[in-house]
Tab-separated table of C-alpha atoms in Angstrom:
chain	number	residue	atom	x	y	z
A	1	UNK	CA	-51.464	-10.390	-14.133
A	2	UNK	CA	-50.838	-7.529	-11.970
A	3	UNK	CA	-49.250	-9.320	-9.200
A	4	UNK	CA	-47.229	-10.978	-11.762
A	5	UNK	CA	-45.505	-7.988	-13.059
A	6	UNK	CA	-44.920	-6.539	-9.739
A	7	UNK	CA	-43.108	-10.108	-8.480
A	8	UNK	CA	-41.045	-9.987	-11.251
A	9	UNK	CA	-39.710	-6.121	-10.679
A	10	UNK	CA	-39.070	-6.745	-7.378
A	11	UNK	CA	-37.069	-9.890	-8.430
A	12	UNK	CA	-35.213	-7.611	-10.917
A	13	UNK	CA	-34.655	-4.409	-7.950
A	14	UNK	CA	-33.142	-7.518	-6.071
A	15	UNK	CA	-30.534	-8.766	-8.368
A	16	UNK	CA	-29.518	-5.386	-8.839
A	17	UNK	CA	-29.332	-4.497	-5.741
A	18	UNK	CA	-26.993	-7.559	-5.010
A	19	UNK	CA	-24.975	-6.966	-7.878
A	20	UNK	CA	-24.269	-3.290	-7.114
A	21	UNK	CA	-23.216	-4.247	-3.218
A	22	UNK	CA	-20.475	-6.566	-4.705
A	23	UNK	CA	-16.950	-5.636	-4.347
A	24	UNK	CA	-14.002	-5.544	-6.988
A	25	UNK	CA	-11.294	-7.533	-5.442
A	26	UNK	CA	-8.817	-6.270	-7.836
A	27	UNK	CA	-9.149	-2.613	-6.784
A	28	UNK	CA	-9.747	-3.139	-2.968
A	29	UNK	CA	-6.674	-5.027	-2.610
A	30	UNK	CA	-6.220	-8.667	-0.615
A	31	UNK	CA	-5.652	-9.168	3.590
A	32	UNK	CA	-7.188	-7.435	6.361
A	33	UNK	CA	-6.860	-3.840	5.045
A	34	UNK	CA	-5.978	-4.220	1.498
A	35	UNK	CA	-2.473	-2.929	2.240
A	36	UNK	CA	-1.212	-6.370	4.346
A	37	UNK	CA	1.615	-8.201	2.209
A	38	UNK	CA	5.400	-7.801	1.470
A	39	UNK	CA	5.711	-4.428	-1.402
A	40	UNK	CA	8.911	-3.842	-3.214
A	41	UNK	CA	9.647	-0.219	-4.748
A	42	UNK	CA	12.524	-0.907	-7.317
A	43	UNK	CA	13.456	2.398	-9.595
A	44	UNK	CA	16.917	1.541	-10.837
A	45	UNK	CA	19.719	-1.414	-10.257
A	46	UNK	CA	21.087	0.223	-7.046
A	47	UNK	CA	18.274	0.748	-4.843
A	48	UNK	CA	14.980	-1.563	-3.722
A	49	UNK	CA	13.340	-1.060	-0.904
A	50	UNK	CA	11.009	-3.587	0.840
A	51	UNK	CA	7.935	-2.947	2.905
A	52	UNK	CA	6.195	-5.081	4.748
A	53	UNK	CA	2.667	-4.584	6.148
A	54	UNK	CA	0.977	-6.758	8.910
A	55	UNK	CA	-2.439	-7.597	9.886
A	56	UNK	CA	-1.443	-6.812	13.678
A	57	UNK	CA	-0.103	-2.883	12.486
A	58	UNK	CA	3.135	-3.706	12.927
A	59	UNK	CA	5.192	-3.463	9.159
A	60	UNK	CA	9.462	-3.825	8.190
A	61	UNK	CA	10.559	-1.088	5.914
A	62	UNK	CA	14.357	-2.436	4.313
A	63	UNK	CA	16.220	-0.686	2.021
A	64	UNK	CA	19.243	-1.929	0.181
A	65	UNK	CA	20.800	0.871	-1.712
A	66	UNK	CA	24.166	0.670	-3.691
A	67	UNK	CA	27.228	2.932	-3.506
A	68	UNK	CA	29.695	2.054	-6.442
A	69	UNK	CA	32.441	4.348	-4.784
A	70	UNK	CA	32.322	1.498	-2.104
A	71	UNK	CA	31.713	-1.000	-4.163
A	72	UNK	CA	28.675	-2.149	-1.546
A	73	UNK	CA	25.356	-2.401	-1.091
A	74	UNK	CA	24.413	-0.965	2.539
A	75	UNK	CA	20.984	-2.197	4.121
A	76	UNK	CA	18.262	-0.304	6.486
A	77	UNK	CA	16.114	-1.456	8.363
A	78	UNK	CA	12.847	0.118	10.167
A	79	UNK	CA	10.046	-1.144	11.968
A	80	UNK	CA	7.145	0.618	13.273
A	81	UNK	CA	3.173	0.709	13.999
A	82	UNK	CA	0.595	1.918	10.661
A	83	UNK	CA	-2.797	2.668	10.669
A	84	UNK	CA	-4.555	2.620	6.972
A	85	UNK	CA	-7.385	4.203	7.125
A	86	UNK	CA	-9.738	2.501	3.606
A	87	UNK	CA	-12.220	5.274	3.301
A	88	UNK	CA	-10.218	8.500	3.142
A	89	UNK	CA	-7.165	5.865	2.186
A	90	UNK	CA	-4.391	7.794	4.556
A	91	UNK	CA	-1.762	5.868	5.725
A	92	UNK	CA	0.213	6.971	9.074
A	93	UNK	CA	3.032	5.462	10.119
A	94	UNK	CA	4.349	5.439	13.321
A	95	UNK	CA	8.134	4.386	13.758
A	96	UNK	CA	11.782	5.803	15.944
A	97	UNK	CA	14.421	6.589	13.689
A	98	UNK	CA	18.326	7.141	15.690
A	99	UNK	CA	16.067	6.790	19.289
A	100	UNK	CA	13.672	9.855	18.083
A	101	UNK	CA	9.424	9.200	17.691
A	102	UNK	CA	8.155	9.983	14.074
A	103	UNK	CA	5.148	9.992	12.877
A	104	UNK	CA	4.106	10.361	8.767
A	105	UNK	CA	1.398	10.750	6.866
A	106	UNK	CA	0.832	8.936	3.442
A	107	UNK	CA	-1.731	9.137	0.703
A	108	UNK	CA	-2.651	5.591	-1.189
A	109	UNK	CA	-3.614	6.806	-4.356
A	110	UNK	CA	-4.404	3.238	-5.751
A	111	UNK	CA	-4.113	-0.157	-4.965
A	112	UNK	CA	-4.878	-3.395	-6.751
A	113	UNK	CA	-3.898	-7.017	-6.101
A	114	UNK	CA	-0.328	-6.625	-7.250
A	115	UNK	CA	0.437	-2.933	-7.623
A	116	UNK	CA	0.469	-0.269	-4.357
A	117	UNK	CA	0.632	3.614	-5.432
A	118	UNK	CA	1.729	5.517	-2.592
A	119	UNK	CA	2.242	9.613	-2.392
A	120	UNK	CA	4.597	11.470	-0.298
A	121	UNK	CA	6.101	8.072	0.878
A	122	UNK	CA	9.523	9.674	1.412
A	123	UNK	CA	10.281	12.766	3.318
A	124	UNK	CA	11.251	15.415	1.061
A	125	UNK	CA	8.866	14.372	-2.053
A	126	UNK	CA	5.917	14.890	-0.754
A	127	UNK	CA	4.521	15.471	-4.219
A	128	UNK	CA	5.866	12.235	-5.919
A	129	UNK	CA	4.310	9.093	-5.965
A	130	UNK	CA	5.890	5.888	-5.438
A	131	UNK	CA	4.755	2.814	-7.111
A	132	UNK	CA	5.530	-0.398	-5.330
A	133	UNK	CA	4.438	-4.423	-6.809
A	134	UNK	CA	3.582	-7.143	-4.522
A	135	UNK	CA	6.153	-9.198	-3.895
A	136	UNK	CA	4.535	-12.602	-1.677
């Protein structure tokens, strides 16, 4: 009867076990490193920007931003290397800007299947974070 008993707890300390190692998909994100896909960040009507992350570090930053004295929208584009870093979720980007290396450090504060939470994405607001949606 013993034996019995002791079958069935390890049975039970098994399926735990095996439940607990699962993984939330909707909190670790989808791709390679959670972060792969196309992001838009969209505050108002006259500025979205576009990022795109690849599995092969390489990502597209584009930003379309609207000036009414102009009557125009004006577009720029970036490209660069990243390295996102899941456990202590930094993200470093590595890109030139007018022929000079930069290099910036990011903080993913969350991300989820269709939302991206990013802080100190811009230079100058450090402190703000910037909440992008999937957008493939």
């Amino acid at each position: 009867m013993e034996k019995k008993y002791a079958v069935m707890l390890a049975m039970f300390l098994l399926a735990i076990v095996g439940f607990m190692g699962c993984s939330d998909d909707e909190e670790s994100g989808s791709g390679d490193t959670g972060i792969v896909g196309t992001w838009e960040y969209n505050p108002n009507e006259a500025y979205i920007e576009t990022v795109q992350f690849r599995a092969d570090g390489t990502y597209t930053k584009i930003e379309n931003e609207y000036y009414s004295s102009r009557d125009e929208w004006i577009e720029t584009r970036l490209d660069g290397n990243y390295v996102f870093d899941e456990g202590t979720m930094e993200l470093t980007l590595n890109y030139y800007y007018d022929g000079d290396p930069f290099t910036r450090s990011c903080t993913v504060v969350r991300i989820t299947s269709d939302m991206l939470e990013i802080m100190g994405w811009s230079p100058g607001y450090e402190d703000r974070i910037y909440v992008f949606r999937r957008a493939d």
